[in-house]
mmCIF file of C-alpha atoms and ligand atoms in Angstrom:
data_model
loop_
_atom_site.group_PDB
_atom_site.id
_atom_site.type_symbol
_atom_site.label_atom_id
_atom_site.label_comp_id
_atom_site.label_asym_id
_atom_site.label_seq_id
_atom_site.Cartn_x
_atom_site.Cartn_y
_atom_site.Cartn_z
ATOM 1 C CA MET A 106 0.007 0.082 -0.042
ATOM 2 C CA SER A 107 1.534 3.350 -0.954
ATOM 3 C CA LEU A 108 1.182 6.188 1.461
ATOM 4 C CA ILE A 109 -0.465 9.463 0.554
ATOM 5 C CA ASP A 110 0.776 11.871 3.261
ATOM 6 C CA LEU A 111 -1.299 15.040 3.405
ATOM 7 C CA ARG A 112 -0.632 15.879 6.954
ATOM 8 C CA SER A 113 1.660 18.888 6.023
ATOM 9 C CA ASP A 114 4.021 20.089 3.436
ATOM 10 C CA THR A 115 6.704 19.647 6.199
ATOM 11 C CA VAL A 116 6.828 15.977 5.249
ATOM 12 C CA THR A 117 8.399 16.622 1.843
ATOM 13 C CA LYS A 118 11.603 14.702 1.160
ATOM 14 C CA PRO A 119 14.653 16.303 -0.463
ATOM 15 C CA THR A 120 14.837 15.872 -4.205
ATOM 16 C CA ASP A 121 17.649 13.848 -5.884
ATOM 17 C CA GLU A 122 19.165 17.110 -7.028
ATOM 18 C CA MET A 123 19.208 18.396 -3.392
ATOM 19 C CA ARG A 124 20.804 15.174 -2.162
ATOM 20 C CA SER A 125 23.664 15.455 -4.716
ATOM 21 C CA ALA A 126 24.215 19.149 -4.024
ATOM 22 C CA MET A 127 24.363 18.283 -0.308
ATOM 23 C CA ALA A 128 26.931 15.551 -0.892
ATOM 24 C CA SER A 129 29.318 17.881 -2.823
ATOM 25 C CA ALA A 130 28.573 21.082 -0.792
ATOM 26 C CA GLU A 131 31.623 23.330 -0.094
ATOM 27 C CA VAL A 132 31.631 23.959 3.649
ATOM 28 C CA GLY A 133 33.455 25.922 6.451
ATOM 29 C CA ASP A 134 32.732 26.856 9.982
ATOM 30 C CA ASP A 135 29.612 29.088 9.851
ATOM 31 C CA VAL A 136 30.124 30.501 13.290
ATOM 32 C CA TYR A 137 33.310 32.008 12.015
ATOM 33 C CA GLY A 138 31.304 33.178 9.004
ATOM 34 C CA GLU A 139 33.330 30.911 6.804
ATOM 35 C CA ASP A 140 30.787 28.539 5.186
ATOM 36 C CA PRO A 141 30.646 29.593 1.517
ATOM 37 C CA THR A 142 27.438 27.710 0.855
ATOM 38 C CA VAL A 143 25.603 29.191 3.855
ATOM 39 C CA ASN A 144 27.002 32.656 2.907
ATOM 40 C CA LYS A 145 25.621 32.151 -0.613
ATOM 41 C CA LEU A 146 22.246 31.163 0.627
ATOM 42 C CA GLU A 147 22.130 34.172 2.995
ATOM 43 C CA ARG A 148 22.974 36.512 0.078
ATOM 44 C CA GLU A 149 20.494 34.933 -2.260
ATOM 45 C CA SER A 150 17.708 34.927 0.274
ATOM 46 C CA ALA A 151 18.290 38.614 1.029
ATOM 47 C CA ALA A 152 18.180 39.496 -2.681
ATOM 48 C CA ALA A 153 15.045 37.416 -3.267
ATOM 49 C CA THR A 154 13.266 39.149 -0.438
ATOM 50 C CA GLY A 155 14.447 42.729 -1.019
ATOM 51 C CA HIS A 156 16.508 42.960 2.157
ATOM 52 C CA GLU A 157 20.195 43.753 2.938
ATOM 53 C CA ALA A 158 21.077 40.612 4.715
ATOM 54 C CA GLY A 159 19.956 37.050 5.644
ATOM 55 C CA LEU A 160 20.464 34.579 8.386
ATOM 56 C CA PHE A 161 20.183 30.754 8.072
ATOM 57 C CA VAL A 162 18.187 29.362 10.993
ATOM 58 C CA THR A 163 17.324 25.865 12.005
ATOM 59 C CA SER A 164 13.512 26.267 11.822
ATOM 60 C CA GLY A 165 10.638 28.565 11.230
ATOM 61 C CA THR A 166 9.986 28.659 14.958
ATOM 62 C CA GLN A 167 13.591 29.659 15.608
ATOM 63 C CA GLY A 168 13.512 32.283 12.918
ATOM 64 C CA ASN A 169 10.298 33.908 14.371
ATOM 65 C CA LEU A 170 11.735 33.759 17.853
ATOM 66 C CA VAL A 171 15.016 35.290 16.902
ATOM 67 C CA ALA A 172 13.093 38.073 15.057
ATOM 68 C CA LEU A 173 10.950 38.803 18.145
ATOM 69 C CA LEU A 174 13.833 38.882 20.495
ATOM 70 C CA THR A 175 15.793 41.216 18.157
ATOM 71 C CA HIS A 176 12.955 43.592 17.705
ATOM 72 C CA CYS A 177 11.628 43.735 21.238
ATOM 73 C CA SER A 178 12.933 44.184 24.833
ATOM 74 C CA ARG A 179 11.437 42.663 28.027
ATOM 75 C CA GLY A 180 8.077 44.129 28.774
ATOM 76 C CA ASP A 181 7.350 45.301 25.223
ATOM 77 C CA GLY A 182 4.160 44.355 23.449
ATOM 78 C CA ALA A 183 3.979 42.481 20.147
ATOM 79 C CA ILE A 184 0.649 42.573 18.227
ATOM 80 C CA LEU A 185 -0.097 39.070 17.204
ATOM 81 C CA GLY A 186 -3.002 37.315 15.548
ATOM 82 C CA ALA A 187 -5.083 35.142 17.845
ATOM 83 C CA ASP A 188 -4.810 32.335 15.165
ATOM 84 C CA SER A 189 -1.205 33.057 14.259
ATOM 85 C CA HIS A 190 1.307 30.369 14.259
ATOM 86 C CA ILE A 191 3.575 32.414 16.628
ATOM 87 C CA TYR A 192 0.830 32.700 19.264
ATOM 88 C CA ILE A 193 -0.618 29.180 18.962
ATOM 89 C CA TYR A 194 2.141 26.786 17.986
ATOM 90 C CA GLU A 195 5.476 28.072 19.043
ATOM 91 C CA GLY A 196 5.511 27.068 22.726
ATOM 92 C CA GLY A 197 5.066 30.662 23.939
ATOM 93 C CA GLY A 198 8.736 31.193 23.155
ATOM 94 C CA LEU A 199 8.437 35.045 22.978
ATOM 95 C CA SER A 200 7.188 35.121 26.569
ATOM 96 C CA ALA A 201 9.477 32.372 27.946
ATOM 97 C CA MET A 202 12.648 33.726 26.411
ATOM 98 C CA GLY A 203 11.974 37.417 25.812
ATOM 99 C CA GLY A 204 9.394 38.514 28.416
ATOM 100 C CA ILE A 205 7.377 39.852 25.522
ATOM 101 C CA LEU A 206 3.568 40.474 25.971
ATOM 102 C CA PRO A 207 1.352 39.277 23.190
ATOM 103 C CA LEU A 208 -1.227 41.999 22.330
ATOM 104 C CA VAL A 209 -3.729 39.642 20.654
ATOM 105 C CA ALA A 210 -5.952 40.700 17.740
ATOM 106 C CA ASP A 211 -8.401 39.014 15.430
ATOM 107 C CA ASP A 212 -6.888 37.460 12.303
ATOM 108 C CA LYS A 213 -9.615 35.059 11.326
ATOM 109 C CA LYS A 214 -9.566 36.460 7.830
ATOM 110 C CA GLY A 215 -5.812 35.980 7.662
ATOM 111 C CA ILE A 216 -4.762 39.559 8.452
ATOM 112 C CA ILE A 217 -5.271 41.863 11.379
ATOM 113 C CA SER A 218 -7.272 44.957 10.212
ATOM 114 C CA PRO A 219 -5.663 48.448 10.350
ATOM 115 C CA ALA A 220 -8.288 49.450 12.857
ATOM 116 C CA ASN A 221 -7.305 46.694 15.161
ATOM 117 C CA VAL A 222 -3.576 47.471 14.859
ATOM 118 C CA ALA A 223 -4.329 51.128 15.660
ATOM 119 C CA SER A 224 -6.353 50.191 18.726
ATOM 120 C CA TRP A 225 -3.331 48.578 20.302
ATOM 121 C CA CYS A 226 -1.123 51.617 19.686
ATOM 122 C CA ARG A 227 -2.102 53.335 22.856
ATOM 123 C CA PRO A 228 -0.731 56.634 24.237
ATOM 124 C CA VAL A 229 2.398 56.319 26.413
ATOM 125 C CA ASN A 230 1.137 55.588 29.844
ATOM 126 C CA VAL A 231 2.766 53.705 32.804
ATOM 127 C CA HIS A 232 -0.157 51.252 32.769
ATOM 128 C CA PHE A 233 0.443 49.913 29.238
ATOM 129 C CA ALA A 234 3.068 47.655 27.732
ATOM 130 C CA PRO A 235 4.191 49.629 24.750
ATOM 131 C CA ALA A 236 3.431 48.099 21.375
ATOM 132 C CA ARG A 237 6.776 47.869 19.539
ATOM 133 C CA LEU A 238 6.042 45.097 16.781
ATOM 134 C CA LEU A 239 3.312 43.879 14.541
ATOM 135 C CA CYS A 240 3.514 40.249 13.397
ATOM 136 C CA VAL A 241 1.698 39.175 10.284
ATOM 137 C CA GLU A 242 1.468 35.753 8.530
ATOM 138 C CA ASN A 243 1.162 35.086 4.893
ATOM 139 C CA THR A 244 -0.031 32.575 3.794
ATOM 140 C CA HIS A 245 -2.074 32.277 7.027
ATOM 141 C CA ASN A 246 -2.151 28.698 8.135
ATOM 142 C CA ARG A 247 -5.063 28.494 10.516
ATOM 143 C CA ALA A 248 -7.118 30.930 8.422
ATOM 144 C CA GLY A 249 -7.297 28.169 5.894
ATOM 145 C CA GLY A 250 -3.951 28.690 4.127
ATOM 146 C CA ILE A 251 -5.241 31.891 2.680
ATOM 147 C CA ALA A 252 -3.048 34.170 0.597
ATOM 148 C CA VAL A 253 -3.696 37.614 1.912
ATOM 149 C CA SER A 254 -3.870 40.139 -0.926
ATOM 150 C CA PRO A 255 -1.141 42.632 -1.570
ATOM 151 C CA GLU A 256 -3.783 45.362 -0.939
ATOM 152 C CA ASP A 257 -5.000 44.068 2.473
ATOM 153 C CA PHE A 258 -1.424 43.219 3.475
ATOM 154 C CA GLY A 259 -0.251 46.769 2.400
ATOM 155 C CA ALA A 260 -3.022 48.524 4.362
ATOM 156 C CA THR A 261 -2.202 46.765 7.621
ATOM 157 C CA VAL A 262 1.515 47.329 7.188
ATOM 158 C CA ASP A 263 1.028 51.004 6.389
ATOM 159 C CA CYS A 264 -1.017 51.468 9.500
ATOM 160 C CA ALA A 265 1.631 49.779 11.617
ATOM 161 C CA ARG A 266 4.289 52.047 10.159
ATOM 162 C CA THR A 267 2.251 55.193 10.776
ATOM 163 C CA ASN A 268 2.020 54.222 14.354
ATOM 164 C CA GLY A 269 5.818 53.677 14.573
ATOM 165 C CA LEU A 270 5.820 49.876 14.854
ATOM 166 C CA LYS A 271 8.344 47.433 13.455
ATOM 167 C CA ILE A 272 6.846 44.695 11.345
ATOM 168 C CA HIS A 273 7.777 41.068 11.273
ATOM 169 C CA LEU A 274 6.358 38.625 8.551
ATOM 170 C CA ASP A 275 6.037 34.966 9.438
ATOM 171 C CA GLY A 276 6.318 33.987 5.748
ATOM 172 C CA ALA A 277 6.736 30.335 6.364
ATOM 173 C CA ARG A 278 4.817 29.955 3.021
ATOM 174 C CA VAL A 279 5.238 33.404 1.598
ATOM 175 C CA PHE A 280 6.225 31.969 -1.816
ATOM 176 C CA ASN A 281 2.833 30.291 -1.842
ATOM 177 C CA ALA A 282 1.198 33.687 -1.272
ATOM 178 C CA ALA A 283 3.266 35.158 -4.073
ATOM 179 C CA ALA A 284 2.267 32.333 -6.471
ATOM 180 C CA ALA A 285 -1.385 32.615 -5.623
ATOM 181 C CA TRP A 286 -1.398 36.295 -6.423
ATOM 182 C CA GLY A 287 0.990 36.087 -9.309
ATOM 183 C CA VAL A 288 3.361 38.651 -7.848
ATOM 184 C CA ASP A 289 7.033 38.809 -6.968
ATOM 185 C CA VAL A 290 7.456 37.645 -3.361
ATOM 186 C CA LYS A 291 9.062 41.059 -2.601
ATOM 187 C CA LYS A 292 5.587 42.623 -2.834
ATOM 188 C CA PHE A 293 5.128 41.107 0.699
ATOM 189 C CA THR A 294 8.682 40.655 1.968
ATOM 190 C CA ALA A 295 10.182 44.039 1.054
ATOM 191 C CA ALA A 296 7.288 45.854 2.790
ATOM 192 C CA VAL A 297 8.284 44.523 6.340
ATOM 193 C CA ASP A 298 11.341 44.961 8.576
ATOM 194 C CA SER A 299 12.005 41.329 8.844
ATOM 195 C CA VAL A 300 10.776 38.130 7.255
ATOM 196 C CA GLN A 301 11.107 34.473 8.141
ATOM 197 C CA LEU A 302 10.621 32.054 5.293
ATOM 198 C CA CYS A 303 10.735 28.256 5.455
ATOM 199 C CA LEU A 304 12.917 26.215 3.110
ATOM 200 C CA SER A 305 11.658 22.924 4.550
ATOM 201 C CA LYS A 306 7.940 23.122 3.756
ATOM 202 C CA GLY A 307 6.615 23.227 0.179
ATOM 203 C CA LEU A 308 10.071 24.186 -0.942
ATOM 204 C CA GLY A 309 11.254 20.730 -0.017
ATOM 205 C CA ALA A 310 14.601 21.321 1.757
ATOM 206 C CA PRO A 311 15.168 18.852 4.548
ATOM 207 C CA VAL A 312 15.933 21.599 7.272
ATOM 208 C CA GLY A 313 16.049 25.264 7.667
ATOM 209 C CA SER A 314 14.566 28.718 7.338
ATOM 210 C CA MET A 315 15.904 32.177 6.474
ATOM 211 C CA LEU A 316 15.425 35.334 8.416
ATOM 212 C CA CYS A 317 16.059 38.469 6.340
ATOM 213 C CA GLY A 318 16.206 42.196 7.206
ATOM 214 C CA SER A 319 18.619 45.087 7.335
ATOM 215 C CA SER A 320 22.377 44.487 7.963
ATOM 216 C CA ASP A 321 22.081 45.919 11.493
ATOM 217 C CA PHE A 322 18.957 43.806 12.278
ATOM 218 C CA ILE A 323 20.660 40.624 11.013
ATOM 219 C CA ALA A 324 23.887 41.303 12.967
ATOM 220 C CA ARG A 325 21.788 41.556 16.189
ATOM 221 C CA ALA A 326 19.771 38.501 15.112
ATOM 222 C CA ARG A 327 22.864 36.523 14.719
ATOM 223 C CA HIS A 328 23.777 37.224 18.228
ATOM 224 C CA TRP A 329 20.323 35.900 19.416
ATOM 225 C CA ARG A 330 20.661 32.843 17.214
ATOM 226 C CA LYS A 331 23.956 32.044 18.954
ATOM 227 C CA ARG A 332 22.395 32.546 22.403
ATOM 228 C CA LEU A 333 19.738 30.054 21.422
ATOM 229 C CA GLY A 334 22.213 27.519 20.363
ATOM 230 C CA GLY A 335 21.515 28.004 16.698
ATOM 231 C CA GLY A 336 25.068 28.655 15.556
ATOM 232 C CA LEU A 337 25.778 25.633 13.339
ATOM 233 C CA ARG A 338 29.236 24.744 12.044
ATOM 234 C CA GLN A 339 29.513 23.005 8.527
ATOM 235 C CA ALA A 340 25.937 23.936 7.826
ATOM 236 C CA GLY A 341 26.628 24.229 4.030
ATOM 237 C CA VAL A 342 25.679 20.535 3.920
ATOM 238 C CA ILE A 343 22.093 21.608 4.532
ATOM 239 C CA ALA A 344 22.306 25.090 3.000
ATOM 240 C CA ALA A 345 23.077 23.410 -0.363
ATOM 241 C CA ALA A 346 19.595 21.968 -0.415
ATOM 242 C CA GLY A 347 18.219 25.344 0.672
ATOM 243 C CA LEU A 348 19.731 27.103 -2.407
ATOM 244 C CA ILE A 349 17.817 24.608 -4.712
ATOM 245 C CA ALA A 350 14.630 25.127 -2.680
ATOM 246 C CA LEU A 351 14.858 28.932 -2.999
ATOM 247 C CA LYS A 352 15.765 29.125 -6.686
ATOM 248 C CA ASP A 353 13.756 26.162 -8.272
ATOM 249 C CA MET A 354 11.182 24.783 -5.967
ATOM 250 C CA SER A 355 9.614 28.220 -5.361
ATOM 251 C CA ARG A 356 8.587 28.329 -9.025
ATOM 252 C CA ARG A 357 6.378 25.090 -9.001
ATOM 253 C CA LEU A 358 4.076 25.872 -6.157
ATOM 254 C CA GLY A 359 1.141 26.522 -8.457
ATOM 255 C CA GLU A 360 0.822 22.838 -9.122
ATOM 256 C CA ASP A 361 0.210 22.207 -5.352
ATOM 257 C CA HIS A 362 -2.471 24.778 -5.299
ATOM 258 C CA GLU A 363 -4.168 23.187 -8.342
ATOM 259 C CA ASN A 364 -4.095 19.824 -6.605
ATOM 260 C CA ALA A 365 -5.647 21.413 -3.444
ATOM 261 C CA ALA A 366 -8.360 22.906 -5.484
ATOM 262 C CA MET A 367 -9.115 19.537 -6.972
ATOM 263 C CA LEU A 368 -9.189 17.899 -3.658
ATOM 264 C CA SER A 369 -11.634 20.561 -2.378
ATOM 265 C CA ALA A 370 -13.881 19.987 -5.363
ATOM 266 C CA ILE A 371 -13.906 16.144 -4.844
ATOM 267 C CA LEU A 372 -14.673 16.496 -1.085
ATOM 268 C CA ARG A 373 -17.370 19.168 -1.723
ATOM 269 C CA SER A 374 -19.045 17.096 -4.388
ATOM 270 C CA GLY A 375 -19.145 14.257 -1.953
ATOM 271 C CA GLY A 376 -21.072 16.363 0.598
ATOM 272 C CA LEU A 377 -18.230 17.389 3.023
ATOM 273 C CA THR A 378 -18.071 20.972 4.303
ATOM 274 C CA VAL A 379 -14.812 22.312 2.932
ATOM 275 C CA GLU A 380 -14.064 25.776 4.367
ATOM 276 C CA GLU A 381 -14.321 28.611 1.820
ATOM 277 C CA VAL A 382 -11.207 30.633 1.427
ATOM 278 C CA SER A 383 -11.100 33.761 -0.921
ATOM 279 C CA LYS A 384 -7.526 32.938 -2.176
ATOM 280 C CA PRO A 385 -6.732 29.354 -1.312
ATOM 281 C CA THR A 386 -3.212 27.870 -1.748
ATOM 282 C CA ASN A 387 -2.098 24.348 -0.802
ATOM 283 C CA MET A 388 -4.270 23.756 2.212
ATOM 284 C CA VAL A 389 -7.747 22.289 2.507
ATOM 285 C CA TYR A 390 -9.640 22.539 5.782
ATOM 286 C CA VAL A 391 -12.766 20.439 6.379
ATOM 287 C CA GLN A 392 -15.437 20.702 9.035
ATOM 288 C CA LEU A 393 -17.369 17.601 10.136
ATOM 289 C CA GLY A 394 -21.042 17.697 11.102
ATOM 290 C CA ARG A 395 -22.308 16.566 14.591
ATOM 291 C CA SER A 396 -23.136 13.106 13.340
ATOM 292 C CA GLY A 397 -20.597 10.678 11.918
ATOM 293 C CA PRO A 398 -16.945 10.070 12.808
ATOM 294 C CA ASP A 399 -14.977 12.805 14.480
ATOM 295 C CA SER A 400 -11.691 13.924 12.939
ATOM 296 C CA ALA A 401 -9.513 11.432 15.011
ATOM 297 C CA GLU A 402 -11.754 8.487 14.059
ATOM 298 C CA LEU A 403 -11.803 9.458 10.369
ATOM 299 C CA SER A 404 -8.080 9.984 10.383
ATOM 300 C CA ARG A 405 -7.541 6.456 11.947
ATOM 301 C CA ARG A 406 -9.732 4.826 9.306
ATOM 302 C CA CYS A 407 -8.112 6.656 6.352
ATOM 303 C CA ALA A 408 -4.565 6.052 7.690
ATOM 304 C CA ALA A 409 -5.332 2.338 7.700
ATOM 305 C CA ARG A 410 -6.014 2.687 3.950
ATOM 306 C CA GLY A 411 -2.813 4.804 3.422
ATOM 307 C CA VAL A 412 -4.212 8.292 3.479
ATOM 308 C CA MET A 413 -2.915 10.641 6.204
ATOM 309 C CA PHE A 414 -4.134 14.113 7.168
ATOM 310 C CA GLY A 415 -3.882 16.415 10.140
ATOM 311 C CA VAL A 416 -6.372 16.490 12.958
ATOM 312 C CA VAL A 417 -6.901 20.045 13.977
ATOM 313 C CA SER A 418 -9.755 19.625 16.435
ATOM 314 C CA GLU A 419 -12.553 17.194 17.118
ATOM 315 C CA ARG A 420 -14.563 18.324 14.076
ATOM 316 C CA ARG A 421 -11.883 20.059 11.847
ATOM 317 C CA PHE A 422 -9.194 18.516 9.820
ATOM 318 C CA ARG A 423 -6.555 19.736 7.359
ATOM 319 C CA LEU A 424 -5.066 18.289 4.271
ATOM 320 C CA VAL A 425 -1.965 19.863 2.627
ATOM 321 C CA THR A 426 -0.690 19.263 -0.943
ATOM 322 C CA HIS A 427 3.029 19.349 -1.805
ATOM 323 C CA PHE A 428 5.384 17.991 -4.434
ATOM 324 C CA ASN A 429 5.487 14.470 -3.163
ATOM 325 C CA VAL A 430 1.759 13.940 -3.915
ATOM 326 C CA THR A 431 0.499 13.787 -7.486
ATOM 327 C CA ALA A 432 -2.918 14.817 -8.976
ATOM 328 C CA SER A 433 -3.732 11.065 -9.056
ATOM 329 C CA ASP A 434 -2.741 10.686 -5.362
ATOM 330 C CA VAL A 435 -5.072 13.462 -4.534
ATOM 331 C CA GLY A 436 -7.965 11.856 -6.548
ATOM 332 C CA GLN A 437 -7.360 8.582 -4.683
ATOM 333 C CA ALA A 438 -7.228 10.357 -1.308
ATOM 334 C CA GLY A 439 -10.473 12.164 -1.951
ATOM 335 C CA LYS A 440 -12.135 8.893 -2.903
ATOM 336 C CA ILE A 441 -10.950 7.069 0.116
ATOM 337 C CA ILE A 442 -11.991 9.939 2.604
ATOM 338 C CA LEU A 443 -15.530 9.984 1.071
ATOM 339 C CA GLU A 444 -15.899 6.226 1.242
ATOM 340 C CA GLU A 445 -14.779 6.258 4.956
ATOM 341 C CA MET A 446 -17.300 8.993 5.674
ATOM 342 C CA LYS A 447 -20.071 6.975 3.957
ATOM 343 C CA ALA A 448 -19.104 3.777 5.762
ATOM 344 C CA SER A 449 -19.994 5.398 9.095
HETATM 345 N N1 LIG B 670 3.640 24.774 10.799
HETATM 346 C C1 LIG B 670 3.419 23.348 11.028
HETATM 347 C C2 LIG B 670 2.851 23.025 12.328
HETATM 348 O O1 LIG B 670 3.621 23.602 13.234
HETATM 349 C C3 LIG B 670 1.372 23.504 12.530
HETATM 350 C C4 LIG B 670 2.525 22.777 9.886
HETATM 351 O O2 LIG B 670 2.423 21.624 9.643
HETATM 352 O O3 LIG B 670 1.855 23.643 9.152
HETATM 353 N N2 LIG B 670 4.943 29.586 10.714
HETATM 354 C C5 LIG B 670 3.934 28.893 10.082
HETATM 355 C C6 LIG B 670 2.910 29.723 9.493
HETATM 356 C C7 LIG B 670 3.901 27.518 10.069
HETATM 357 O O4 LIG B 670 2.877 26.930 9.535
HETATM 358 C C8 LIG B 670 4.955 26.797 10.747
HETATM 359 C C9 LIG B 670 4.895 25.316 10.795
HETATM 360 C C10 LIG B 670 5.946 27.522 11.303
HETATM 361 C C11 LIG B 670 5.981 28.813 11.309
HETATM 362 C C12 LIG B 670 7.075 26.810 12.025
HETATM 363 O O5 LIG B 670 8.012 26.168 11.269
HETATM 364 P P1 LIG B 670 8.963 25.098 11.840
HETATM 365 O O6 LIG B 670 8.133 23.838 11.876
HETATM 366 O O7 LIG B 670 10.048 24.902 10.811
HETATM 367 O O8 LIG B 670 9.434 25.467 13.099
#
């Protein structure tokens, strides 16, 4: 039985080209700044995102944490979406390590509204933690993998700037957002002070994320990365895969979006409630009704037939397309999920 793994795009395996680039990568000690492959990846990421400098980090979570620690001091406030990955899924790192207070705002539609950003920018007063930073996420994972439009993104970012905030973009899947809107990724990444992008999700590298920003910001971020134990040595071995992820894999994401659209259509036509998203990408979220199996039960049954997806809550589950699943896999997965729903 072949496995169709739709739990996440984090499950992607490195391509043959990545594996051979890794085997022959030129390396050096990156803590001394001497790994030529890491240095190249940092330069190319900075150029691709429209920033002065880049920093190779171990994961998206580390990239976001390093960014927050670099922008904020203890007791500062960071405006965060209530459904954002940083707030929900990163172990509270910003509070644990940085003493940063999350100023939580509604981001159900994928982006915090300008009015909501403004409402957290209160007058200087000893009672309030001052808002220093706005964090945005594009694509937005829990909001259905929505690609926030350049206009909505721009309006929120402009409001933050007017109010004197720094802006960090959790761009774990920002290339998916750019592909969905048919724009250069800089449309989103160059508008913010820092961006974290994952090489290890839809882009297929085995490990790693990039944090990009000004030279001064990245120099300070490098210090935080070291404090967090993220200074790696001959990291060129993994950066070599990251270079291919950045250059080649970012171009093919439209295919994953088409497969996700096909999967949504199959599940809808079989009567399932697929969440509507104004600009979908590679994620499909499904809500189950009161009767019938819950997400965990359905997931167990489908897994027994080789189809895996992510349980989000009792009645909500997520399927993510990526380059290790084909259109025919997606058709087969849709068929099995509908059969298991009917079998109940
Ligand atoms: N997201 C994972 C899980 O943690 C939920 C997934 O399977 O989608 N930002 C966003 C928007 C993310 O979706 C993720 C990973 C991260 C940051 C963290 O990246 P890693 O896993 O590299 O720390």
